[in-house]
XYZ file of C-alpha atoms in Angstrom:
310
model
C -34.497 40.449 -14.206
C -37.902 38.976 -13.613
C -38.632 36.197 -15.666
C -35.379 35.570 -16.865
C -34.139 32.341 -17.333
C -30.315 30.901 -16.035
C -29.273 29.486 -18.883
C -28.417 25.364 -17.770
C -24.918 24.644 -16.782
C -22.853 22.639 -18.818
C -22.906 18.596 -17.128
C -19.443 18.312 -15.945
C -17.022 15.240 -17.338
C -14.527 13.086 -14.970
C -11.426 13.356 -16.823
C -10.006 9.441 -17.674
C -6.748 10.052 -15.981
C -3.389 7.996 -17.305
C -3.448 5.854 -14.081
C -6.440 4.492 -14.915
C -5.584 3.550 -18.190
C -1.959 1.562 -17.236
C -4.375 -0.252 -14.235
C -6.307 -1.333 -17.879
C -3.458 -2.570 -19.657
C -1.517 -3.726 -16.405
C -4.835 -6.382 -15.971
C -5.841 -7.265 -19.246
C -9.077 -5.146 -19.796
C -7.860 -2.097 -21.498
C -10.157 -1.073 -24.790
C -8.924 1.843 -26.841
C -12.441 2.208 -28.319
C -13.125 2.952 -24.082
C -10.509 6.595 -23.708
C -13.371 8.903 -23.079
C -11.756 12.105 -23.684
C -8.783 10.616 -25.087
C -7.226 11.397 -29.145
C -4.575 9.123 -29.540
C -3.861 5.963 -27.910
C -1.214 5.584 -25.313
C 2.150 4.180 -26.677
C 3.511 1.038 -24.227
C 6.259 -0.349 -23.579
C 6.907 -4.452 -24.503
C 6.380 -6.162 -21.699
C 6.200 -9.945 -21.078
C 2.208 -11.984 -20.124
C 1.807 -13.630 -17.502
C -1.204 -15.687 -19.897
C -1.193 -19.525 -19.059
C -3.609 -21.193 -21.473
C -5.732 -22.564 -18.907
C -8.350 -21.069 -16.664
C -9.612 -18.651 -14.674
C -7.906 -16.595 -18.303
C -5.119 -13.563 -16.676
C -3.181 -11.191 -18.590
C -2.203 -9.744 -16.362
C 1.755 -7.482 -17.939
C 4.910 -8.558 -16.165
C 6.025 -5.486 -14.108
C 6.782 -4.569 -10.273
C 4.133 -2.085 -8.365
C 6.660 -0.501 -5.866
C 4.831 1.866 -3.805
C 6.764 4.735 -1.780
C 5.604 7.070 0.919
C 7.370 9.970 2.907
C 7.486 10.966 6.658
C 9.427 12.844 9.087
C 11.064 14.526 6.963
C 13.870 16.718 8.118
C 16.286 19.091 4.719
C 19.373 20.950 4.791
C 20.144 23.557 2.470
C 17.105 21.923 0.696
C 18.525 18.266 0.956
C 16.885 15.660 2.082
C 19.241 14.615 5.349
C 16.291 12.883 7.623
C 13.854 10.603 6.732
C 11.247 7.588 7.011
C 10.355 5.917 3.982
C 7.770 2.976 3.819
C 8.236 0.941 0.694
C 5.694 -2.033 -0.429
C 6.507 -4.598 -3.084
C 3.899 -6.162 -5.299
C 4.508 -8.965 -8.605
C 1.758 -9.402 -10.946
C 2.958 -12.224 -11.814
C 2.080 -13.189 -7.520
C -1.665 -11.714 -8.168
C -1.630 -14.955 -11.382
C -0.948 -17.473 -9.448
C -2.335 -16.471 -6.165
C -5.861 -16.091 -9.209
C -4.876 -19.720 -10.032
C -4.179 -20.892 -6.559
C -7.387 -23.208 -5.314
C -6.944 -21.423 -2.364
C -7.104 -17.855 -4.065
C -9.881 -16.713 -2.608
C -8.779 -18.595 1.594
C -5.643 -17.636 1.374
C -5.177 -14.137 -0.217
C -3.423 -12.567 2.758
C -1.869 -8.870 2.816
C 1.361 -10.795 3.081
C 1.648 -10.920 -1.013
C 2.349 -6.925 -0.591
C 6.014 -7.088 0.822
C 6.125 -4.242 3.397
C 9.508 -2.383 4.607
C 9.675 0.601 6.796
C 13.201 2.478 7.034
C 14.289 4.728 9.291
C 17.400 6.784 7.089
C 19.696 8.890 10.055
C 17.398 8.985 12.738
C 18.459 5.760 14.761
C 16.833 6.431 17.863
C 13.668 7.969 16.432
C 11.779 4.441 18.163
C 12.950 5.492 22.462
C 10.402 8.229 22.510
C 7.880 7.094 19.593
C 5.988 3.938 19.222
C 6.183 1.607 16.585
C 3.201 1.769 14.790
C 4.121 -0.423 12.195
C 2.347 -2.857 11.426
C 3.623 -4.833 8.571
C 7.093 -6.156 9.839
C 10.125 -5.185 11.084
C 11.416 -1.156 10.845
C 14.760 -1.108 10.165
C 17.702 2.131 10.654
C 20.150 3.043 8.210
C 22.179 5.309 7.192
C 21.230 8.285 4.027
C 24.610 7.068 2.799
C 22.986 3.290 1.923
C 19.626 4.158 0.545
C 20.312 4.295 -2.810
C 22.116 0.653 -2.603
C 19.564 -1.188 -0.453
C 16.830 0.393 -2.595
C 18.426 -0.866 -5.767
C 19.319 -4.606 -3.965
C 15.351 -4.938 -2.725
C 14.317 -3.903 -6.791
C 17.180 -6.107 -8.517
C 14.519 -8.403 -9.523
C 11.659 -6.710 -9.857
C 11.919 -4.700 -13.939
C 9.984 -3.579 -15.212
C 8.940 -1.006 -12.301
C 5.756 0.703 -12.023
C 5.976 3.388 -8.809
C 2.926 4.611 -6.714
C 1.973 7.317 -4.565
C -0.347 8.689 -3.471
C 0.127 12.248 -4.149
C 3.709 12.310 -4.623
C 5.392 15.153 -4.417
C 7.492 14.660 -2.048
C 8.674 10.999 -2.997
C 9.503 11.978 -6.749
C 11.647 14.960 -5.375
C 13.366 13.183 -2.314
C 14.029 10.456 -5.290
C 15.441 13.340 -7.958
C 17.553 15.598 -5.438
C 18.859 12.386 -3.700
C 20.297 11.463 -6.974
C 17.926 7.740 -6.953
C 16.590 6.947 -9.817
C 14.091 3.891 -10.094
C 14.051 3.620 -13.994
C 10.201 3.271 -14.407
C 8.553 2.820 -16.978
C 5.220 4.408 -15.555
C 4.138 6.473 -12.484
C 0.647 5.951 -11.210
C -0.976 8.950 -8.256
C -3.200 6.856 -6.958
C -5.339 10.484 -6.120
C -5.204 11.084 -9.760
C -5.892 6.861 -10.744
C -9.139 6.669 -8.119
C -10.710 9.578 -9.504
C -13.172 8.465 -13.321
C -13.717 4.968 -11.619
C -15.261 6.823 -8.684
C -16.307 9.563 -10.375
C -14.780 12.183 -7.815
C -14.342 15.559 -9.142
C -11.253 16.840 -6.516
C -8.195 14.451 -4.823
C -9.296 11.822 -1.504
C -7.037 11.128 0.926
C -5.872 7.784 1.821
C -7.869 8.035 3.914
C -10.731 8.559 2.319
C -10.099 6.029 -0.140
C -9.797 3.485 2.275
C -12.844 4.248 3.023
C -14.490 4.353 0.402
C -12.746 1.129 -0.570
C -14.230 -0.721 2.642
C -10.206 -1.534 3.796
C -9.949 -1.976 7.632
C -7.833 0.390 9.357
C -7.416 2.689 12.175
C -6.417 6.176 13.043
C -3.370 4.804 14.080
C -1.832 3.039 10.993
C -2.554 6.117 9.268
C 0.772 8.401 8.481
C 3.535 5.863 9.498
C 5.539 5.550 6.113
C 5.840 2.367 5.753
C 2.172 1.425 7.237
C 1.160 4.374 4.303
C 2.988 2.356 1.582
C 1.683 -0.510 2.382
C -2.263 0.838 2.101
C -1.386 2.562 -1.325
C -0.872 -0.620 -3.029
C -4.515 -2.208 -1.206
C -6.551 1.157 -2.294
C -4.575 0.455 -6.173
C -6.337 -2.981 -5.840
C -9.563 -1.391 -5.446
C -8.995 1.287 -7.307
C -8.197 -1.949 -10.607
C -11.668 -3.764 -9.296
C -13.593 -0.565 -9.096
C -13.025 0.585 -13.017
C -13.155 -2.977 -14.105
C -16.454 -2.614 -12.730
C -17.811 -0.041 -13.990
C -16.286 -0.690 -17.241
C -17.602 -3.697 -17.974
C -21.428 -3.162 -16.306
C -23.587 -6.011 -16.814
C -20.679 -8.175 -17.952
C -18.971 -10.975 -16.344
C -15.940 -9.832 -13.903
C -13.146 -10.867 -14.556
C -12.100 -13.724 -12.254
C -8.919 -11.249 -10.565
C -12.236 -9.083 -9.394
C -12.529 -11.232 -5.763
C -9.078 -12.073 -5.730
C -8.080 -8.936 -5.830
C -10.527 -7.253 -3.241
C -9.901 -10.889 -0.662
C -6.120 -9.385 -0.878
C -6.878 -5.774 -0.342
C -10.019 -5.858 2.279
C -7.679 -9.176 3.796
C -7.525 -8.485 7.772
C -4.761 -6.873 9.571
C -1.694 -7.794 11.940
C -1.770 -7.307 15.326
C -0.393 -3.236 15.842
C 2.760 -3.375 17.793
C 3.307 -2.767 21.393
C 3.443 0.762 22.610
C 6.261 1.720 24.918
C 4.171 1.531 27.983
C 2.479 -1.801 26.978
C 6.431 -2.719 26.910
C 7.054 -1.562 30.213
C 4.122 -2.911 31.561
C 4.881 -6.479 30.873
C 8.450 -6.237 31.242
C 7.642 -5.026 34.513
C 4.540 -8.062 35.330
C 7.629 -10.514 33.851
C 9.813 -9.172 36.149
C 7.255 -9.438 40.088
C 6.984 -13.085 37.975
C 10.191 -13.449 38.700
C 10.409 -12.335 42.234
C 7.442 -14.385 42.832
C 5.605 -11.025 43.565
C 2.911 -11.690 40.821
C -0.764 -10.333 41.464
C -3.561 -11.604 44.230
C -4.376 -14.561 42.460
C -0.194 -16.120 42.467
C 0.627 -17.638 45.058
C 3.864 -17.329 46.535
C 6.742 -20.241 47.712
C 6.300 -18.930 51.097
C 2.333 -18.424 51.321
C 2.169 -22.393 49.654
C 4.668 -23.417 52.392
C 2.103 -21.858 55.057
C -1.354 -22.875 53.924
C 0.497 -26.502 54.045
C 1.623 -26.061 57.811
C -2.061 -25.107 58.444
C -3.368 -28.041 56.862
C -0.689 -30.654 59.221
């Protein structure tokens, strides 16, 4: 109707998700007065603190962040029988130690995050596919050994906080295989990133890497071990972005530049692709036979050159 005004739309607000609140508790900037949209405060488990009476003051909760990613999943009658699983491990005690190291800014490399790529029941996969896991060596193992290998890897990592990106596939796989890591919390980075970034929808891992200026290339993604590693880098930057937003003009904690340095550390070299390995092998074989390139002088050519100068 002419002259009728459209009523103003209510302002949309991004809800503060549980994963973000867990990060506040974990890294020591939790304030129950700042829980926007929460009617009650969370109940926190009893954990030890990394606090020591020296500067810089960091008060993390002692826990181990364990991220997981699953790719190349095949099932039989609803049960996983073949897949790739990426696992990355980061202890808050190691983060605390980095903050108190005199080399923390110059030496905060990605190796503080231990990353693994396990190929389950698919040992011939990399004979026909390029290996682009760049944070270590992949391992092949039978499905029957997965539970034992996981528990051995995480034997000294209690308490565990499970970290996923999206996470439905990873959590469902663990449930179907009756593997219980007994995490005290599970953080989904797609949800935890919403409030710090004021995003109304879930961002992909690629989008979050771009938002946080974390180095990557397209070749790195959709490889289980790489994605698990990148998920922990993203988690660190979610905490950085959130604490900056919460504190505003106040001085940020000493751990912020350390987290940024770890998350944005240069990537290790990409493993050689199969074609590159084949080319290198051919060069080595030619060199062994004295059949090098145009700049390589063979033994017979050398003798001929010597004779012409006599």
